[in-house]
Amino acid sequence: MFNGKAAKILYGGDYNPEQWPREVWQEDMRLFQLAGVNIATVNVFSWALNQPDENTYSFEWLDETLDLLHASGVQVCMGTSTAAHPAWMATKYPDVLLVESDGRKRKFGRRHNSCPSSPTYRKYAKRMAQQLAERYKDHPAILLWHVNNEYGLRCYCENCEQAFRDWLQQKYGTLDKLNEAWYTRFWGHTFYDWKEIVAPSAQSEHFQINGVETTCFQGISLDYARFTSDQILDCYKLERDAIKAIIPDAVVTTNFQSNGTYKPLDYFKWAKELDVIGLDAYPTSDMPVSYTSMRHDLMRGLKDGDPYLLMESCPSQLNWKPQNALKRPGVNRLWSYQAIARGADSIMYFQLRRSLGAFEKFHGAMIDHAGHEHTRVFRECAELGAELDRLGDTLVGARTEAKVAILFDWENWWAIEYSSGLTVDLKYLNEVQHYYDAFFSQNIQVDLISTDSELSGYDLVVAPVLYMVKEGYASKLDDYVQSGGTFVTTFFSGIVNENDRVTPGGYPGELRKLLGIWVEESDALLTSKTNQLKMSASLGSLEQGSVYDCRILCDLVHSEGAEVLAEYGSDFYKGMPALTKNSYGTGEAWYVASSPEPIFLQKLMGRLCERIGIQPLLKAPDLVEVSSRQKEGKRFLFVLNHNEEPRTIELGDAMQTDLLSGKDVSGKIELAANGVMILESEQRRD
Ligand code: GLA
Ligand code: ZN
């Protein structure tokens, strides 16, 4: 990934020496060495320092920083500093300031504050990237480039509005096509001139339900979501191209936010423009373990299984939650290996030294305000650093093999949650998570894939709430099932095309033949209400007659050839199909007509895997997470005990080596609370 330069798991993180006097820098180098730090991300928020006015650039502090890090054996992840514009720029060129959905133009302040269409922002961001690339093109410390920081936020200014019109003109060519796509005869929205189109915002189409912004016109809002993701991506590309024009083999990335499920940016689309994926992950102890794992798997999925970089994580407490608990002893190590287990090739922190002032002075860091190495957090970081160092290059570049894929689609996510009706309780991420959990709880490896991904390598493909069926996707699924694949989808699927226009002729639209069903109506349950799925036949551990709760939506299904395996237990649609299986070609297409309780999905997915021959990686107690990576004929099985007590695990007869303890293990073993093992064996061929 790094032109052969990174032979180890990268370990380090954000380093802000510009906040500190020179004598502290020397001390930092000593502490970095003690902790096994081999990478530092610098220059993330120093635009104002680097460019005191329009024509002056001053990088002396950065020259010194890079030289010092290099002399200390620390590689550099080079920020471009464009994630917070300087105050002088905002005063002189107000077009850099973002406009909120309600039309309020922001004043200078905070960060991540620039309009992505601002000519000023684009001009100076590009120039900054050029300046940096020119100055440091031969600097031996630089391993990779980190453009901007946690891109995001939508802007609704006039420049964005005009850029939106241009984007639409590119996409649709004529207003007739646009009017057709957006269904503008509804509420008299027909457009006769491109200038009539305004950004959909709280000033135009948007309003709030339960504090969440939604829309009266799905077509325009969906396109604005696509446009803003693209427009911000353009800003990234502008800097990336500027760097690559000067350093053709530069490795360029940016860091993805919100643990990888940041709604406004279509990270699958972004991934194509990044050399390596960078993730900022801030799990907390109140999040289910599987929540974090799913997002790590998604990051691995963004580039078809390529390892990614954990670019930010916190070694101890956060500062932006209502209450910011300390990470308990051993938890940072455990969660770091959780990332590595699922495909990360780095553990990087925000940040290496805790700031003394402003917003993040209470954000955990490797070096605390005490300023020395004699702290619990530093000791734990140093132990982990030493351990990762001992692992050398063993795991670097290792990949993961999965036979199960879960479809994840940003556009579908936007469309579901912009839809007015059927229920505000339907949250795309939750439904995807439910299916993910069904596999996670049984240690069955899963890939998260996009609508562009090849399906043929998977034996089981699950598409939770496939509301939006993009052009060509139904026939892709058809081919997959025809040729022997097993496909599972759910309620509220096959409803619209990519413009959020209903496919007429009965739900689930283009998927109707494949699934062998017709959904006549869909009932939204009150938040507190449930219906039941009653098994009409036995299916593995789902015994005939057994009953499971279901929530949110209940599709009223008629079979058109599909076998009915469960039916509703109550209400006027009692007895109608709630789980169906359609044999199609040499494969099967399943439909889960409501949102069932976790145990039902666990049993159903377990059964499907069993029939197809997909094995759990290891049978282990609850909250003992298992994931595997492969490299050069070796398999590395990560076993992570997320319980606060030890757990007994049955490893089987074969002797395996735990890379962390160096011990050979087999049979029954006890894994400590927060304990981790990485078991090496010859790769299984199945
Ligand atoms: C984000 C940012 C960092 C820092 C951390 C704190 O991930 O990228 O600059 O603010 O949050 O958690
Ligand atoms: Zn704007």
PDB file of C-alpha atoms in Angstrom, residues 58-158:
ATOM      1  CA  SER A  58       5.454  30.191   6.301  1.00  0.00           C
ATOM      2  CA  PHE A  59       6.292  26.591   6.919  1.00  0.00           C
ATOM      3  CA  GLU A  60       9.366  26.829   9.129  1.00  0.00           C
ATOM      4  CA  TRP A  61       7.676  25.141  12.072  1.00  0.00           C
ATOM      5  CA  LEU A  62       6.614  22.319   9.779  1.00  0.00           C
ATOM      6  CA  ASP A  63      10.119  21.937   8.306  1.00  0.00           C
ATOM      7  CA  GLU A  64      11.449  21.539  11.801  1.00  0.00           C
ATOM      8  CA  THR A  65       8.690  19.142  12.818  1.00  0.00           C
ATOM      9  CA  LEU A  66       9.250  16.886   9.846  1.00  0.00           C
ATOM     10  CA  ASP A  67      13.003  16.838  10.325  1.00  0.00           C
ATOM     11  CA  LEU A  68      12.665  16.096  14.001  1.00  0.00           C
ATOM     12  CA  LEU A  69      10.198  13.277  13.446  1.00  0.00           C
ATOM     13  CA  HIS A  70      12.370  11.828  10.723  1.00  0.00           C
ATOM     14  CA  ALA A  71      15.447  11.940  12.909  1.00  0.00           C
ATOM     15  CA  SER A  72      13.446  10.109  15.576  1.00  0.00           C
ATOM     16  CA  GLY A  73      12.343   7.356  13.206  1.00  0.00           C
ATOM     17  CA  VAL A  74       8.723   8.493  13.070  1.00  0.00           C
ATOM     18  CA  GLN A  75       7.013   8.555   9.684  1.00  0.00           C
ATOM     19  CA  VAL A  76       4.611  11.310   8.778  1.00  0.00           C
ATOM     20  CA  CYS A  77       1.013  11.372   7.693  1.00  0.00           C
ATOM     21  CA  MET A  78       0.949  14.821   6.155  1.00  0.00           C
ATOM     22  CA  GLY A  79      -2.172  16.895   6.668  1.00  0.00           C
ATOM     23  CA  THR A  80      -2.986  19.648   4.212  1.00  0.00           C
ATOM     24  CA  SER A  81      -4.437  21.982   6.891  1.00  0.00           C
ATOM     25  CA  THR A  82      -7.503  22.971   4.884  1.00  0.00           C
ATOM     26  CA  ALA A  83     -10.222  21.819   7.297  1.00  0.00           C
ATOM     27  CA  ALA A  84     -10.509  25.222   8.973  1.00  0.00           C
ATOM     28  CA  HIS A  85     -10.035  28.385   6.951  1.00  0.00           C
ATOM     29  CA  PRO A  86      -8.102  31.313   8.439  1.00  0.00           C
ATOM     30  CA  ALA A  87     -10.048  34.196   9.983  1.00  0.00           C
ATOM     31  CA  TRP A  88      -8.572  36.705   7.526  1.00  0.00           C
ATOM     32  CA  MET A  89     -10.005  34.681   4.654  1.00  0.00           C
ATOM     33  CA  ALA A  90     -13.512  34.761   6.138  1.00  0.00           C
ATOM     34  CA  THR A  91     -13.310  38.524   6.638  1.00  0.00           C
ATOM     35  CA  LYS A  92     -11.954  39.270   3.210  1.00  0.00           C
ATOM     36  CA  TYR A  93     -13.867  36.650   1.206  1.00  0.00           C
ATOM     37  CA  PRO A  94     -17.181  35.832   2.887  1.00  0.00           C
ATOM     38  CA  ASP A  95     -17.970  33.310   0.149  1.00  0.00           C
ATOM     39  CA  VAL A  96     -15.895  30.784   2.128  1.00  0.00           C
ATOM     40  CA  LEU A  97     -18.526  30.823   4.887  1.00  0.00           C
ATOM     41  CA  LEU A  98     -21.054  28.033   4.962  1.00  0.00           C
ATOM     42  CA  VAL A  99     -24.802  28.740   4.792  1.00  0.00           C
ATOM     43  CA  GLU A 100     -27.063  26.571   6.936  1.00  0.00           C
ATOM     44  CA  SER A 101     -30.281  24.942   5.775  1.00  0.00           C
ATOM     45  CA  ASP A 102     -32.320  27.756   7.374  1.00  0.00           C
ATOM     46  CA  GLY A 103     -30.400  30.336   5.350  1.00  0.00           C
ATOM     47  CA  ARG A 104     -28.182  31.589   8.167  1.00  0.00           C
ATOM     48  CA  LYS A 105     -24.738  32.450   6.921  1.00  0.00           C
ATOM     49  CA  ARG A 106     -22.124  31.412   9.433  1.00  0.00           C
ATOM     50  CA  LYS A 107     -19.514  33.831  10.736  1.00  0.00           C
ATOM     51  CA  PHE A 108     -15.932  32.844  11.286  1.00  0.00           C
ATOM     52  CA  GLY A 109     -15.608  30.161  13.935  1.00  0.00           C
ATOM     53  CA  ARG A 110     -15.284  26.492  14.710  1.00  0.00           C
ATOM     54  CA  ARG A 111     -13.810  24.297  11.958  1.00  0.00           C
ATOM     55  CA  HIS A 112     -15.032  22.241   8.991  1.00  0.00           C
ATOM     56  CA  ASN A 113     -16.547  25.575   8.155  1.00  0.00           C
ATOM     57  CA  SER A 114     -15.923  26.172   4.436  1.00  0.00           C
ATOM     58  CA  CYS A 115     -18.425  26.149   1.607  1.00  0.00           C
ATOM     59  CA  PRO A 116     -17.372  23.443  -0.859  1.00  0.00           C
ATOM     60  CA  SER A 117     -18.367  25.601  -3.840  1.00  0.00           C
ATOM     61  CA  SER A 118     -16.598  28.750  -2.688  1.00  0.00           C
ATOM     62  CA  PRO A 119     -14.177  29.900  -5.412  1.00  0.00           C
ATOM     63  CA  THR A 120     -11.969  31.397  -2.700  1.00  0.00           C
ATOM     64  CA  TYR A 121     -11.868  28.193  -0.692  1.00  0.00           C
ATOM     65  CA  ARG A 122     -11.096  26.088  -3.727  1.00  0.00           C
ATOM     66  CA  LYS A 123      -8.409  28.434  -4.977  1.00  0.00           C
ATOM     67  CA  TYR A 124      -6.543  28.632  -1.683  1.00  0.00           C
ATOM     68  CA  ALA A 125      -7.025  25.001  -0.660  1.00  0.00           C
ATOM     69  CA  LYS A 126      -5.524  23.896  -3.962  1.00  0.00           C
ATOM     70  CA  ARG A 127      -2.717  26.397  -3.626  1.00  0.00           C
ATOM     71  CA  MET A 128      -1.970  25.142  -0.111  1.00  0.00           C
ATOM     72  CA  ALA A 129      -1.785  21.538  -1.323  1.00  0.00           C
ATOM     73  CA  GLN A 130       0.581  22.653  -4.083  1.00  0.00           C
ATOM     74  CA  GLN A 131       2.775  24.605  -1.690  1.00  0.00           C
ATOM     75  CA  LEU A 132       3.052  21.638   0.639  1.00  0.00           C
ATOM     76  CA  ALA A 133       3.692  19.099  -2.104  1.00  0.00           C
ATOM     77  CA  GLU A 134       6.311  21.314  -3.716  1.00  0.00           C
ATOM     78  CA  ARG A 135       8.084  21.950  -0.431  1.00  0.00           C
ATOM     79  CA  TYR A 136       8.027  18.399   0.880  1.00  0.00           C
ATOM     80  CA  LYS A 137       8.072  16.305  -2.273  1.00  0.00           C
ATOM     81  CA  ASP A 138      11.434  14.823  -1.381  1.00  0.00           C
ATOM     82  CA  HIS A 139      11.035  14.716   2.359  1.00  0.00           C
ATOM     83  CA  PRO A 140      11.863  11.195   3.478  1.00  0.00           C
ATOM     84  CA  ALA A 141       9.581  11.333   6.537  1.00  0.00           C
ATOM     85  CA  ILE A 142       6.329  11.437   4.566  1.00  0.00           C
ATOM     86  CA  LEU A 143       4.524   8.142   4.195  1.00  0.00           C
ATOM     87  CA  LEU A 144       1.109   9.401   3.166  1.00  0.00           C
ATOM     88  CA  TRP A 145      -1.012  12.493   2.654  1.00  0.00           C
ATOM     89  CA  HIS A 146      -4.098  13.298   4.665  1.00  0.00           C
ATOM     90  CA  VAL A 147      -6.247  15.819   2.824  1.00  0.00           C
ATOM     91  CA  ASN A 148      -8.453  18.103   4.931  1.00  0.00           C
ATOM     92  CA  ASN A 149     -10.168  16.417   7.907  1.00  0.00           C
ATOM     93  CA  GLU A 150     -13.498  14.678   8.366  1.00  0.00           C
ATOM     94  CA  TYR A 151     -15.136  16.261   5.347  1.00  0.00           C
ATOM     95  CA  GLY A 152     -18.835  16.871   5.718  1.00  0.00           C
ATOM     96  CA  LEU A 153     -21.717  19.279   6.242  1.00  0.00           C
ATOM     97  CA  ARG A 154     -24.055  20.493   3.552  1.00  0.00           C
ATOM     98  CA  CYS A 155     -24.012  24.108   2.437  1.00  0.00           C
ATOM     99  CA  TYR A 156     -26.993  25.973   0.976  1.00  0.00           C
ATOM    100  CA  CYS A 157     -25.378  29.177  -0.295  1.00  0.00           C
ATOM    101  CA  GLU A 158     -25.922  30.705  -3.715  1.00  0.00           C
TER     102      GLU A 158
END
